[in-house]
PDB file of N, CA and C in Angstrom:
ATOM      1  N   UNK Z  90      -8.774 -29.028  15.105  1.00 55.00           N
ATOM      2  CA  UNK Z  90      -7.687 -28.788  14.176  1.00 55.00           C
ATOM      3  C   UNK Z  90      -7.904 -27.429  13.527  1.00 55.00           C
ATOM      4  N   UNK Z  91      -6.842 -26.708  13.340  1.00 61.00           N
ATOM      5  CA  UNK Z  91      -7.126 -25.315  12.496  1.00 61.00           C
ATOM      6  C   UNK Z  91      -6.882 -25.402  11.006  1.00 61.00           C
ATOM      7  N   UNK Z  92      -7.418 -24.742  10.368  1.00 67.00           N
ATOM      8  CA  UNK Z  92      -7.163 -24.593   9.056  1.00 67.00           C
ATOM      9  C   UNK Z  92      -5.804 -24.478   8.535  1.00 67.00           C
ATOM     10  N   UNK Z  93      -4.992 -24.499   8.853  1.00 80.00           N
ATOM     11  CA  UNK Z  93      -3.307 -24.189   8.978  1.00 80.00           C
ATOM     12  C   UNK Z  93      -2.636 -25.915   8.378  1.00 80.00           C
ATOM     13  N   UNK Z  94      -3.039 -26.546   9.666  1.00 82.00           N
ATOM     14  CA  UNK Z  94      -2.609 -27.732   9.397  1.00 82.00           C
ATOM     15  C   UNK Z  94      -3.657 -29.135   8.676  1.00 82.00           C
ATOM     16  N   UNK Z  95      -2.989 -30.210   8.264  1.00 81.00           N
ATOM     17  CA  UNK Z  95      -3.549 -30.873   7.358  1.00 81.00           C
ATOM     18  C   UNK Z  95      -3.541 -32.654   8.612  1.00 81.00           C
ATOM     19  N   UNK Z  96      -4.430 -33.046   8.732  1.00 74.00           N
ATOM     20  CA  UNK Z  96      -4.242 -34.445   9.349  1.00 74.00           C
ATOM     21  C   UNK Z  96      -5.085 -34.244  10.543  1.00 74.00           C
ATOM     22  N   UNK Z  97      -5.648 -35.358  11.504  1.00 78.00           N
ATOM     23  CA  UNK Z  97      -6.416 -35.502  12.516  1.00 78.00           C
ATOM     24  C   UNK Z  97      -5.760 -36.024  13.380  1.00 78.00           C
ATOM     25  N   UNK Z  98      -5.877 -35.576  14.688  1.00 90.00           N
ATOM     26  CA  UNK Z  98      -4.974 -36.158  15.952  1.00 90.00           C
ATOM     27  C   UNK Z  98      -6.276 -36.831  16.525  1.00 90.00           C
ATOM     28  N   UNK Z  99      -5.736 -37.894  17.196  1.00 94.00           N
ATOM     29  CA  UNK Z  99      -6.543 -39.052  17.647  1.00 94.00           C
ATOM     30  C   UNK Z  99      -6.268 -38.901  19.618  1.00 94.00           C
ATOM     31  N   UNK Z 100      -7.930 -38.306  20.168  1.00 92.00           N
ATOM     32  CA  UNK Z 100      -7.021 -38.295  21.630  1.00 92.00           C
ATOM     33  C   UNK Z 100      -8.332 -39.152  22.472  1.00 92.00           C
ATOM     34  N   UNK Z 101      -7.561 -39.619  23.652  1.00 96.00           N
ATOM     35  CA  UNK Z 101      -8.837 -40.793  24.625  1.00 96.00           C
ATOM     36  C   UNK Z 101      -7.952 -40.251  25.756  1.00 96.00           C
ATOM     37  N   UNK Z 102      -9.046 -40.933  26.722  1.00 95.00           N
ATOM     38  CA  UNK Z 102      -8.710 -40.517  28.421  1.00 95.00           C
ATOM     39  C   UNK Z 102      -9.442 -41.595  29.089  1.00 95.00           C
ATOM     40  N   UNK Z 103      -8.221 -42.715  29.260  1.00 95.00           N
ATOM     41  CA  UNK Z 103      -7.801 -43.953  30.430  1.00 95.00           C
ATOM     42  C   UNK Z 103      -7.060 -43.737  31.336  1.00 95.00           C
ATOM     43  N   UNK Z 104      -7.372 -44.737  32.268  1.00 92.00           N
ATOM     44  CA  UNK Z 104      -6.589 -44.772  33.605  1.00 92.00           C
ATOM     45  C   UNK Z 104      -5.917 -43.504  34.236  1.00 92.00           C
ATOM     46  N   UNK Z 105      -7.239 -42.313  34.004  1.00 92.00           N
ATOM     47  CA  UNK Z 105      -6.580 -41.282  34.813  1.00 92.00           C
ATOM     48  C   UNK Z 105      -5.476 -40.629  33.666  1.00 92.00           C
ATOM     49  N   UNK Z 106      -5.361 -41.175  32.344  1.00 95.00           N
ATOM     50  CA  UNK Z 106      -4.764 -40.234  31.936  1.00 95.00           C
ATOM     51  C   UNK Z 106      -5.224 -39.589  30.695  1.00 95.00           C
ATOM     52  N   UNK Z 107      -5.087 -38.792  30.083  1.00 96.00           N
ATOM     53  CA  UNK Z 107      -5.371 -38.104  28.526  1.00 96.00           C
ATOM     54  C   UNK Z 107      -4.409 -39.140  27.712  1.00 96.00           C
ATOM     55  N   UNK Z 108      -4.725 -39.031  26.274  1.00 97.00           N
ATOM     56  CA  UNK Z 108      -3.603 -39.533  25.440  1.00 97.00           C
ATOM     57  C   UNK Z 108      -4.201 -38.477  24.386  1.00 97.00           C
ATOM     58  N   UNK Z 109      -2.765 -38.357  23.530  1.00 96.00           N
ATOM     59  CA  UNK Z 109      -3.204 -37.515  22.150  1.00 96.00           C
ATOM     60  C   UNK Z 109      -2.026 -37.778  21.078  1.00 96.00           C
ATOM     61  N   UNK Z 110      -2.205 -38.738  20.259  1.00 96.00           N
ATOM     62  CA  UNK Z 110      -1.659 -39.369  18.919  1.00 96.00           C
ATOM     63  C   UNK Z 110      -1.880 -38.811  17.496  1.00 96.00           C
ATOM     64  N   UNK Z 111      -0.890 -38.865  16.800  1.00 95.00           N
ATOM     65  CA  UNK Z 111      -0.757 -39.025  15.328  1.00 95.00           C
ATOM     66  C   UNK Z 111       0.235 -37.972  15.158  1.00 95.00           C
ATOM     67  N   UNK Z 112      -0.294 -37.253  13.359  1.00 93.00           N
ATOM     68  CA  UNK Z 112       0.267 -36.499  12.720  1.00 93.00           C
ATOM     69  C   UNK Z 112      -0.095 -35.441  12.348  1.00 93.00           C
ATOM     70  N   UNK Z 113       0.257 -34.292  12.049  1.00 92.00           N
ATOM     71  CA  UNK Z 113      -0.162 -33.240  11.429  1.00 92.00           C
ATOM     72  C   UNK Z 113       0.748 -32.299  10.359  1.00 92.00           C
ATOM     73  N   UNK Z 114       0.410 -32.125   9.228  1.00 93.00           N
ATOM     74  CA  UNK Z 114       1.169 -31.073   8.621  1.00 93.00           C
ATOM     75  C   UNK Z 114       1.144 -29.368   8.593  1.00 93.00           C
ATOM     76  N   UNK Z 115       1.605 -28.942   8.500  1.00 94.00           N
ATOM     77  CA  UNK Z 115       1.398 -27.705   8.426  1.00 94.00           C
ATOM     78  C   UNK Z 115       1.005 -27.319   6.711  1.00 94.00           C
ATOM     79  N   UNK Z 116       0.407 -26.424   6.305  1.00 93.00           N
ATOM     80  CA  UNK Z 116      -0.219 -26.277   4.872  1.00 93.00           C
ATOM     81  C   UNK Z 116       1.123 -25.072   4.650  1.00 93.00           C
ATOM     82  N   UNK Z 117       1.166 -24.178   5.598  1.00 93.00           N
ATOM     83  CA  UNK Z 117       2.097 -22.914   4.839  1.00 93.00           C
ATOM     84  C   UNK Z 117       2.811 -22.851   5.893  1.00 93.00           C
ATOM     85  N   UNK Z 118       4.571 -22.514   5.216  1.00 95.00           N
ATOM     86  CA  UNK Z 118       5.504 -22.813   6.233  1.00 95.00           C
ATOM     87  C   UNK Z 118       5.767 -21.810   7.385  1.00 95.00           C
ATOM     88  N   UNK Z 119       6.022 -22.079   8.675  1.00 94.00           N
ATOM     89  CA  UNK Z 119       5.692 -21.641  10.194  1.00 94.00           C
ATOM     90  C   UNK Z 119       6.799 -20.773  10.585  1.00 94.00           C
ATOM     91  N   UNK Z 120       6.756 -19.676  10.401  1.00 94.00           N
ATOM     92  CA  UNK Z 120       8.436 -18.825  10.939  1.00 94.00           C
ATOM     93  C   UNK Z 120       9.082 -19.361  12.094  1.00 94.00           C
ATOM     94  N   UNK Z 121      10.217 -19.489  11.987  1.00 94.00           N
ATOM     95  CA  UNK Z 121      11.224 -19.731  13.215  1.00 94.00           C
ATOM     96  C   UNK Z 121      10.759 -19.427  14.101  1.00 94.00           C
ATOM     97  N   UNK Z 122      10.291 -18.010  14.660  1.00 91.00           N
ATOM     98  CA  UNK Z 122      10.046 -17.638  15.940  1.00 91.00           C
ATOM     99  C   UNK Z 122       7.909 -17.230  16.393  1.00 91.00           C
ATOM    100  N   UNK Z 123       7.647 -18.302  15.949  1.00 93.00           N
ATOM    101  CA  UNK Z 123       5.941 -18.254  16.046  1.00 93.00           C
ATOM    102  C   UNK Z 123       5.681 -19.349  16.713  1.00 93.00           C
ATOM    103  N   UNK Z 124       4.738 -19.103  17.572  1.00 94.00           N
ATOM    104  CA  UNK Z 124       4.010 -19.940  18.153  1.00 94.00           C
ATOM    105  C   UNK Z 124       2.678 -20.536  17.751  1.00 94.00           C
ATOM    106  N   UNK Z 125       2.422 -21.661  17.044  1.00 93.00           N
ATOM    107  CA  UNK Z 125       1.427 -21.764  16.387  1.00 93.00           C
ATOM    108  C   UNK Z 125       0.159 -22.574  17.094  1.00 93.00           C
ATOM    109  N   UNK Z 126      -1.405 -22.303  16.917  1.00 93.00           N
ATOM    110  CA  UNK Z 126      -1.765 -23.406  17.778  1.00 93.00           C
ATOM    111  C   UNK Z 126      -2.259 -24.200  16.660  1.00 93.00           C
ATOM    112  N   UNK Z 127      -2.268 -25.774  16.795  1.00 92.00           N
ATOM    113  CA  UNK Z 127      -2.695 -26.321  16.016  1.00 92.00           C
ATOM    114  C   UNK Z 127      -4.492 -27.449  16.659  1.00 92.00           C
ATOM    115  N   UNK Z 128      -4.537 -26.904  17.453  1.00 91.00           N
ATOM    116  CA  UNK Z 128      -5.972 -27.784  17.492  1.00 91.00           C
ATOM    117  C   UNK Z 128      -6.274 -27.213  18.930  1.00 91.00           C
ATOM    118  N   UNK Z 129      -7.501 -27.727  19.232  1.00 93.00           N
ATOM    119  CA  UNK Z 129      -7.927 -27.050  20.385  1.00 93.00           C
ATOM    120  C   UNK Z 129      -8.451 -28.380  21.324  1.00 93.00           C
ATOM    121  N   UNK Z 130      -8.438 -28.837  22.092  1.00 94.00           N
ATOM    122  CA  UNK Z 130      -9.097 -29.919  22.454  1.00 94.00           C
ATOM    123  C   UNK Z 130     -10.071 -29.722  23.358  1.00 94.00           C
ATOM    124  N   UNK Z 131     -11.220 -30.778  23.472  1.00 94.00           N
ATOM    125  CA  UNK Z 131     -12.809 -30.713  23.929  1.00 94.00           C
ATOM    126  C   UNK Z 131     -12.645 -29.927  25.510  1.00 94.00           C
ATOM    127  N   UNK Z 132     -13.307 -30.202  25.944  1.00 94.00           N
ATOM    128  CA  UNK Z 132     -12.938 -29.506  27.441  1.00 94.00           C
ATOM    129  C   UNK Z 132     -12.596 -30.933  28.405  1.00 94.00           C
ATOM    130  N   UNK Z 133     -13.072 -32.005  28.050  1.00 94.00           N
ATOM    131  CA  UNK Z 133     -13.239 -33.005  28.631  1.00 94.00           C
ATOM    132  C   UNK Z 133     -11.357 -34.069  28.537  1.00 94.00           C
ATOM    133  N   UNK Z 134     -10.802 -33.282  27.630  1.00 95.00           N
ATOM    134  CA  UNK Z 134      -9.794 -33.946  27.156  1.00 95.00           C
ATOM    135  C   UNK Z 134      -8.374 -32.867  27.622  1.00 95.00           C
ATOM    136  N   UNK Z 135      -8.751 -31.453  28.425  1.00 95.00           N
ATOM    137  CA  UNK Z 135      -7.507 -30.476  28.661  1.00 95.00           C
ATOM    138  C   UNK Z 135      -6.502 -30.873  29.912  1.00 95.00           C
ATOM    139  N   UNK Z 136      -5.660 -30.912  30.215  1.00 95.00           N
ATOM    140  CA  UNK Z 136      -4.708 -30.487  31.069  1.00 95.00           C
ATOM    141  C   UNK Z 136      -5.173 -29.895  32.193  1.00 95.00           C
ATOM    142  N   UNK Z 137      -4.815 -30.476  33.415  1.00 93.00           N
ATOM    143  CA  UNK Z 137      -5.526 -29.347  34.394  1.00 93.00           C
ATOM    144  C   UNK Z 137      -3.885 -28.279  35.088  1.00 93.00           C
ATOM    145  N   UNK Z 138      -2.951 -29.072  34.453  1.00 95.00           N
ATOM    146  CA  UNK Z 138      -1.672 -27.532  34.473  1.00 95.00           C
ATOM    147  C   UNK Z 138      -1.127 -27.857  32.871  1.00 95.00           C
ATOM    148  N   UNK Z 139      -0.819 -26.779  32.593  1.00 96.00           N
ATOM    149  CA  UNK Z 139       0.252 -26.516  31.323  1.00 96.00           C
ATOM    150  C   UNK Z 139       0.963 -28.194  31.285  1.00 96.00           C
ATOM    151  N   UNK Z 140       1.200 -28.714  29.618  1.00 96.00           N
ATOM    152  CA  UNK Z 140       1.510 -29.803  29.945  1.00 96.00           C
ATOM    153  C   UNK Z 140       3.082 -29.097  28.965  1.00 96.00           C
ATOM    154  N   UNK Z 141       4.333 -29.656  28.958  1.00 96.00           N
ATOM    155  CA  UNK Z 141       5.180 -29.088  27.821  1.00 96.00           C
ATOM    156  C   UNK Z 141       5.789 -31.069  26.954  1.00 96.00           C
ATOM    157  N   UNK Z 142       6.232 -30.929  25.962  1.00 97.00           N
ATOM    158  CA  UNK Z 142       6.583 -31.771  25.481  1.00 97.00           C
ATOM    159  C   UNK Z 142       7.357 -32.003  24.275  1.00 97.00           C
ATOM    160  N   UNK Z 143       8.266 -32.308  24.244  1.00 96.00           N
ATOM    161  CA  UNK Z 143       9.075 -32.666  22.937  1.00 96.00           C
ATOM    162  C   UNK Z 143       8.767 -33.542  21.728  1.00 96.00           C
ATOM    163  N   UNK Z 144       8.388 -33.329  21.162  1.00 96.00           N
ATOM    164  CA  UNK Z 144       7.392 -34.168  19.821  1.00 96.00           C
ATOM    165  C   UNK Z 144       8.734 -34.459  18.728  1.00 96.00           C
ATOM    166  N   UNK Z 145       8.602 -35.275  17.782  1.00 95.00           N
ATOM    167  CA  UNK Z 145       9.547 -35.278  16.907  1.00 95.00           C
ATOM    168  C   UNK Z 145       8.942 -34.940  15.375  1.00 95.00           C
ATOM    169  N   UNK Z 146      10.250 -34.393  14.544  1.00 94.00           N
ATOM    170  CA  UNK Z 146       9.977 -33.520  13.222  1.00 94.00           C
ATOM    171  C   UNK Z 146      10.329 -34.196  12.273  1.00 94.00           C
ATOM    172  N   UNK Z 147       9.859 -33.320  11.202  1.00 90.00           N
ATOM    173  CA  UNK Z 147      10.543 -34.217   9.954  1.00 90.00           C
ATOM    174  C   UNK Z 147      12.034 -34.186  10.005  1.00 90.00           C
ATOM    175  N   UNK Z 148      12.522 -35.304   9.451  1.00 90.00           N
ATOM    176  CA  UNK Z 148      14.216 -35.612   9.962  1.00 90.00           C
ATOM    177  C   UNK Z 148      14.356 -35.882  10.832  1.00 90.00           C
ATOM    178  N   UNK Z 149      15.854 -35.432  11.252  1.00 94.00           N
ATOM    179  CA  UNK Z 149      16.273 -34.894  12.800  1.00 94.00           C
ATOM    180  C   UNK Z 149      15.348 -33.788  13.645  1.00 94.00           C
ATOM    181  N   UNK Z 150      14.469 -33.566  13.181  1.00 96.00           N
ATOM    182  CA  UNK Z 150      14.004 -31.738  13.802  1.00 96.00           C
ATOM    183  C   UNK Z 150      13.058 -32.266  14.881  1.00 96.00           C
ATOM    184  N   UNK Z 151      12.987 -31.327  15.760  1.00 96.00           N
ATOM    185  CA  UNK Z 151      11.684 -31.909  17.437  1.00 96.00           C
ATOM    186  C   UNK Z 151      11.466 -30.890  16.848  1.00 96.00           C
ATOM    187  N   UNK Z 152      10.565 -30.535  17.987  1.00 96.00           N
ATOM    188  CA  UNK Z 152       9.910 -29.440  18.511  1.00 96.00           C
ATOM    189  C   UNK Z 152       8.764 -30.073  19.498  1.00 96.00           C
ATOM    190  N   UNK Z 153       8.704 -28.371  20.602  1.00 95.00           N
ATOM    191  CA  UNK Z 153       7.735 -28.227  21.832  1.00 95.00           C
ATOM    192  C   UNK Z 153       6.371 -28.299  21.401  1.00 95.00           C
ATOM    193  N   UNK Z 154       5.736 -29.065  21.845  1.00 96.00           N
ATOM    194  CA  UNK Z 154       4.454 -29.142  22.188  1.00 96.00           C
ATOM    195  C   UNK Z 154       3.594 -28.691  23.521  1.00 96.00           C
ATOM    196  N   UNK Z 155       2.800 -27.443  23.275  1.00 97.00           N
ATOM    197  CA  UNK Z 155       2.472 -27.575  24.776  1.00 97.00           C
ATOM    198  C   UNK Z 155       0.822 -27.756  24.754  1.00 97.00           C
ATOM    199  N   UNK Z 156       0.381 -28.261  26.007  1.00 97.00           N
ATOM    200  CA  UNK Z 156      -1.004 -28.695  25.846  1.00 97.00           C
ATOM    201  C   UNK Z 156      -1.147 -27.603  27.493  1.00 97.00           C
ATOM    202  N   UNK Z 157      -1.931 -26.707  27.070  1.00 97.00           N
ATOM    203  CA  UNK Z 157      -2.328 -25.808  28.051  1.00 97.00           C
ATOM    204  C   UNK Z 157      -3.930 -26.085  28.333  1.00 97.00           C
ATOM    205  N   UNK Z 158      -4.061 -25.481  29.618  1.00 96.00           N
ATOM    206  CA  UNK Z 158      -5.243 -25.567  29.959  1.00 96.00           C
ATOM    207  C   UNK Z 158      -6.662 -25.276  29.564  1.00 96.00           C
ATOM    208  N   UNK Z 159      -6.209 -24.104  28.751  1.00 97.00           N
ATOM    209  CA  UNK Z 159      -7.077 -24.111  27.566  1.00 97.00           C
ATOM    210  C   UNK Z 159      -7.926 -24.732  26.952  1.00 97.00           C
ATOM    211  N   UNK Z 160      -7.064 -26.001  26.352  1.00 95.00           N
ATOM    212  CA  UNK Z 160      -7.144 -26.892  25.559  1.00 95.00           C
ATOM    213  C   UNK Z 160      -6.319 -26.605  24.187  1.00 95.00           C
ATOM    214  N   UNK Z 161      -5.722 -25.737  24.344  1.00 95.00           N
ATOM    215  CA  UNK Z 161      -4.704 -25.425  23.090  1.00 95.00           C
ATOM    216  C   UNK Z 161      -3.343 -26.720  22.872  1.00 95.00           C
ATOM    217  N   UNK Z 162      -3.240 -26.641  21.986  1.00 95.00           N
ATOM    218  CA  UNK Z 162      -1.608 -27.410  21.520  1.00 95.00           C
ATOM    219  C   UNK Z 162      -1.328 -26.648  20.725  1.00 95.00           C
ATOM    220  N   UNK Z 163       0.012 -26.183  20.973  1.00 96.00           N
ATOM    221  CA  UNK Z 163       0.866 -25.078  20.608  1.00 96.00           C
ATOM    222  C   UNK Z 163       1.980 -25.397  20.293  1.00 96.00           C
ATOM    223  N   UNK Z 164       2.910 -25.541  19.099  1.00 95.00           N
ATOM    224  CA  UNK Z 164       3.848 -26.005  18.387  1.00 95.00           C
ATOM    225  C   UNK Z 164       4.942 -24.728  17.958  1.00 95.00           C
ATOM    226  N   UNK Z 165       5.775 -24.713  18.509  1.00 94.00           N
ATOM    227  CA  UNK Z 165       6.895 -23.853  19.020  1.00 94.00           C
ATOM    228  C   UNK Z 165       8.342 -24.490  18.931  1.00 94.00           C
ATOM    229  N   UNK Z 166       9.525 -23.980  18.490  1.00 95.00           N
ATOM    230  CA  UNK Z 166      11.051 -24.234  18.562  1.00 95.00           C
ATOM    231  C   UNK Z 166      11.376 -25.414  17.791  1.00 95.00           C
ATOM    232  N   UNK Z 167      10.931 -25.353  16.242  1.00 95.00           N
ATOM    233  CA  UNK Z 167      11.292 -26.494  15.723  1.00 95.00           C
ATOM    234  C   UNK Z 167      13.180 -26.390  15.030  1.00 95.00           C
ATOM    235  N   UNK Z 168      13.271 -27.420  15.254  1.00 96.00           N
ATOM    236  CA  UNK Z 168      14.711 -27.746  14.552  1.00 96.00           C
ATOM    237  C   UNK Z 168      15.941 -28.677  15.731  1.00 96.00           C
ATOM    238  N   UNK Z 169      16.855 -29.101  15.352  1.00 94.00           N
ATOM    239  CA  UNK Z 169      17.552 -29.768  16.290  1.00 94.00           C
ATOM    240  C   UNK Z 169      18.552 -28.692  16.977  1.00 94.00           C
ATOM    241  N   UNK Z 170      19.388 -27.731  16.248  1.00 91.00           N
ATOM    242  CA  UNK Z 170      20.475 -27.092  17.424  1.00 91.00           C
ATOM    243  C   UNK Z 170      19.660 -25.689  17.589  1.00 91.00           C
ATOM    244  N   UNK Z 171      18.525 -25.357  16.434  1.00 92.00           N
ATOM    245  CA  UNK Z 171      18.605 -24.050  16.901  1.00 92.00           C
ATOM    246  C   UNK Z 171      17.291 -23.824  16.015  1.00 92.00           C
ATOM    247  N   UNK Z 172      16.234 -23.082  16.160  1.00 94.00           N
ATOM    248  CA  UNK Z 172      14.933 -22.858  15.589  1.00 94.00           C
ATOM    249  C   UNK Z 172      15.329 -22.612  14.215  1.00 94.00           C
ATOM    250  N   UNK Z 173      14.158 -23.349  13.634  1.00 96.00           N
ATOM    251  CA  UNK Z 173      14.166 -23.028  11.807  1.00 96.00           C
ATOM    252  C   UNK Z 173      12.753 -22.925  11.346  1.00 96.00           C
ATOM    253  N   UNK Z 174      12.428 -22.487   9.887  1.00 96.00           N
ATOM    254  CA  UNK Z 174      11.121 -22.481  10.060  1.00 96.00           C
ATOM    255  C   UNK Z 174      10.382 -23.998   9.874  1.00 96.00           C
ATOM    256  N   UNK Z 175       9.457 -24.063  10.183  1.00 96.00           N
ATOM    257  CA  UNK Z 175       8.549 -25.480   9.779  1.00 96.00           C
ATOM    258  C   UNK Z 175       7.892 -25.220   8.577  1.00 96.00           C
ATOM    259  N   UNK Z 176       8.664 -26.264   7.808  1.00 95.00           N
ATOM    260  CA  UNK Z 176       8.191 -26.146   6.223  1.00 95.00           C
ATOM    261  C   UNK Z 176       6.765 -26.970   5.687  1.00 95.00           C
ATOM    262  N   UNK Z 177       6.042 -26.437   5.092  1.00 95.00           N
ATOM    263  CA  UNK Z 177       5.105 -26.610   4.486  1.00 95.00           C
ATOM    264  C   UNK Z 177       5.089 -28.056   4.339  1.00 95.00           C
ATOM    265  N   UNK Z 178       4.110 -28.716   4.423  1.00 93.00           N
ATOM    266  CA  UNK Z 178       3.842 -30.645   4.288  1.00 93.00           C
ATOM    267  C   UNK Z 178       4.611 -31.134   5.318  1.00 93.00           C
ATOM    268  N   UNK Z 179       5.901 -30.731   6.210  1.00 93.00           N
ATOM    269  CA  UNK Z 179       6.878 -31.252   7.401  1.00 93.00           C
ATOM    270  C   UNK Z 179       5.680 -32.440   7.902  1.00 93.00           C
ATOM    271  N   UNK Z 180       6.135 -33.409   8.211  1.00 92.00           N
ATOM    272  CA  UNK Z 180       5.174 -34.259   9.069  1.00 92.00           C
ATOM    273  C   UNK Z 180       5.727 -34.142  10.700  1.00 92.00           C
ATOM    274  N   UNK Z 181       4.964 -33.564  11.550  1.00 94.00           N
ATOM    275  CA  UNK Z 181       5.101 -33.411  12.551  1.00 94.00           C
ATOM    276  C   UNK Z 181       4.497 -34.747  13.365  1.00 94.00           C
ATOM    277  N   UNK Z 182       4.716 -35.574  13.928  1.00 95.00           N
ATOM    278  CA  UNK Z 182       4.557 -36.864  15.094  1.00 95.00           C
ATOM    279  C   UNK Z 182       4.247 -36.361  16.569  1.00 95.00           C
ATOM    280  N   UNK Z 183       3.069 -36.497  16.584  1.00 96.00           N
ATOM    281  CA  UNK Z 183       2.276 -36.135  18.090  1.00 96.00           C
ATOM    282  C   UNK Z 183       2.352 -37.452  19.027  1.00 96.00           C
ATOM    283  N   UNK Z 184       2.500 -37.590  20.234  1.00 96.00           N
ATOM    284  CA  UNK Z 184       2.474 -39.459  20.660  1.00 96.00           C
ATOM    285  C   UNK Z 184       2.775 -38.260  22.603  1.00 96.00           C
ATOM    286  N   UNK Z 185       1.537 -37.609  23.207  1.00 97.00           N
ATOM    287  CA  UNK Z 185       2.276 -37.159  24.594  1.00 97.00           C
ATOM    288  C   UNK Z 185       1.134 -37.820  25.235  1.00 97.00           C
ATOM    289  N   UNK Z 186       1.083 -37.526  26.880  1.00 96.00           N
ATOM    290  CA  UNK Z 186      -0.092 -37.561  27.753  1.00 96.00           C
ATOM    291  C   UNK Z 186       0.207 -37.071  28.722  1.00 96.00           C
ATOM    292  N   UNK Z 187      -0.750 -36.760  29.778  1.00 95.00           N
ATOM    293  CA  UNK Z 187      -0.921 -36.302  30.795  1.00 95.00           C
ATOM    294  C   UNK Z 187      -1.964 -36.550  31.978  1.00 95.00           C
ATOM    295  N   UNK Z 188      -1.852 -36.376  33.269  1.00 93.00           N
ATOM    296  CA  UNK Z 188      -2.879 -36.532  34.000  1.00 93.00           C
ATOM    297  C   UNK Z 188      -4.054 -35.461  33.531  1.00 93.00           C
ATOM    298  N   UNK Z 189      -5.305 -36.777  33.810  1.00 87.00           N
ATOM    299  CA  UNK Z 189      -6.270 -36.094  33.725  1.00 87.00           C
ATOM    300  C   UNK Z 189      -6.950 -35.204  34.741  1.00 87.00           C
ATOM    301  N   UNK Z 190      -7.944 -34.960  35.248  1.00 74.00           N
ATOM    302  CA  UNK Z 190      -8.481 -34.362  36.117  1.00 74.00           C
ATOM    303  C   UNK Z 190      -8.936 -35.329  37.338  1.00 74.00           C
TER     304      UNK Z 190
END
């Protein structure tokens, strides 16, 4: 988790797949057009291609999640018709997975 955001994501790897759950806030609000990363995951827990994903926002608002090979999760294009910024405390809802290795 980076210093940015506030909360712990919860991740395991069954049946061949990753999982990565919960919540996170952001501490200071995220410009419309930034790509932020919010956690980095172990090596044992990454993506072996770019994963992309639609997460849901506070309200109506999504936004992209991507889980790259890295091990980055990267939180990008929040809002429902059109990017806005991600406001400070927003509770962002993590719930994706992917094949593992």
């Amino acid at each position: 988790m980076t210093s940015n955001f506030q909360n712990d994501l919860r991740y395991r790897k069954k049946g061949g797949k990753i999982y990565i759950s919960g919540t996170i806030q952001p501490v200071n609000q995220i410009s419309a057009d930034q790509q932020t990363t919010v956690a980095v995951l172990p090596e044992e827990y990454r993506p072996i291609r770019t994963a992309y994903n639609v997460c849901q926002g506070g309200g109506m608002n999504r936004f992209y999640l991507t889980a790259n090979v890295d091990g980055s999760l990267v939180v990008q294009k929040y809002g429902t018709t059109q990017n806005i910024p991600i406001p400070a405390g927003a509770w962002l809802s993590i719930s994706i997975d992917f094949p593992a290795d």
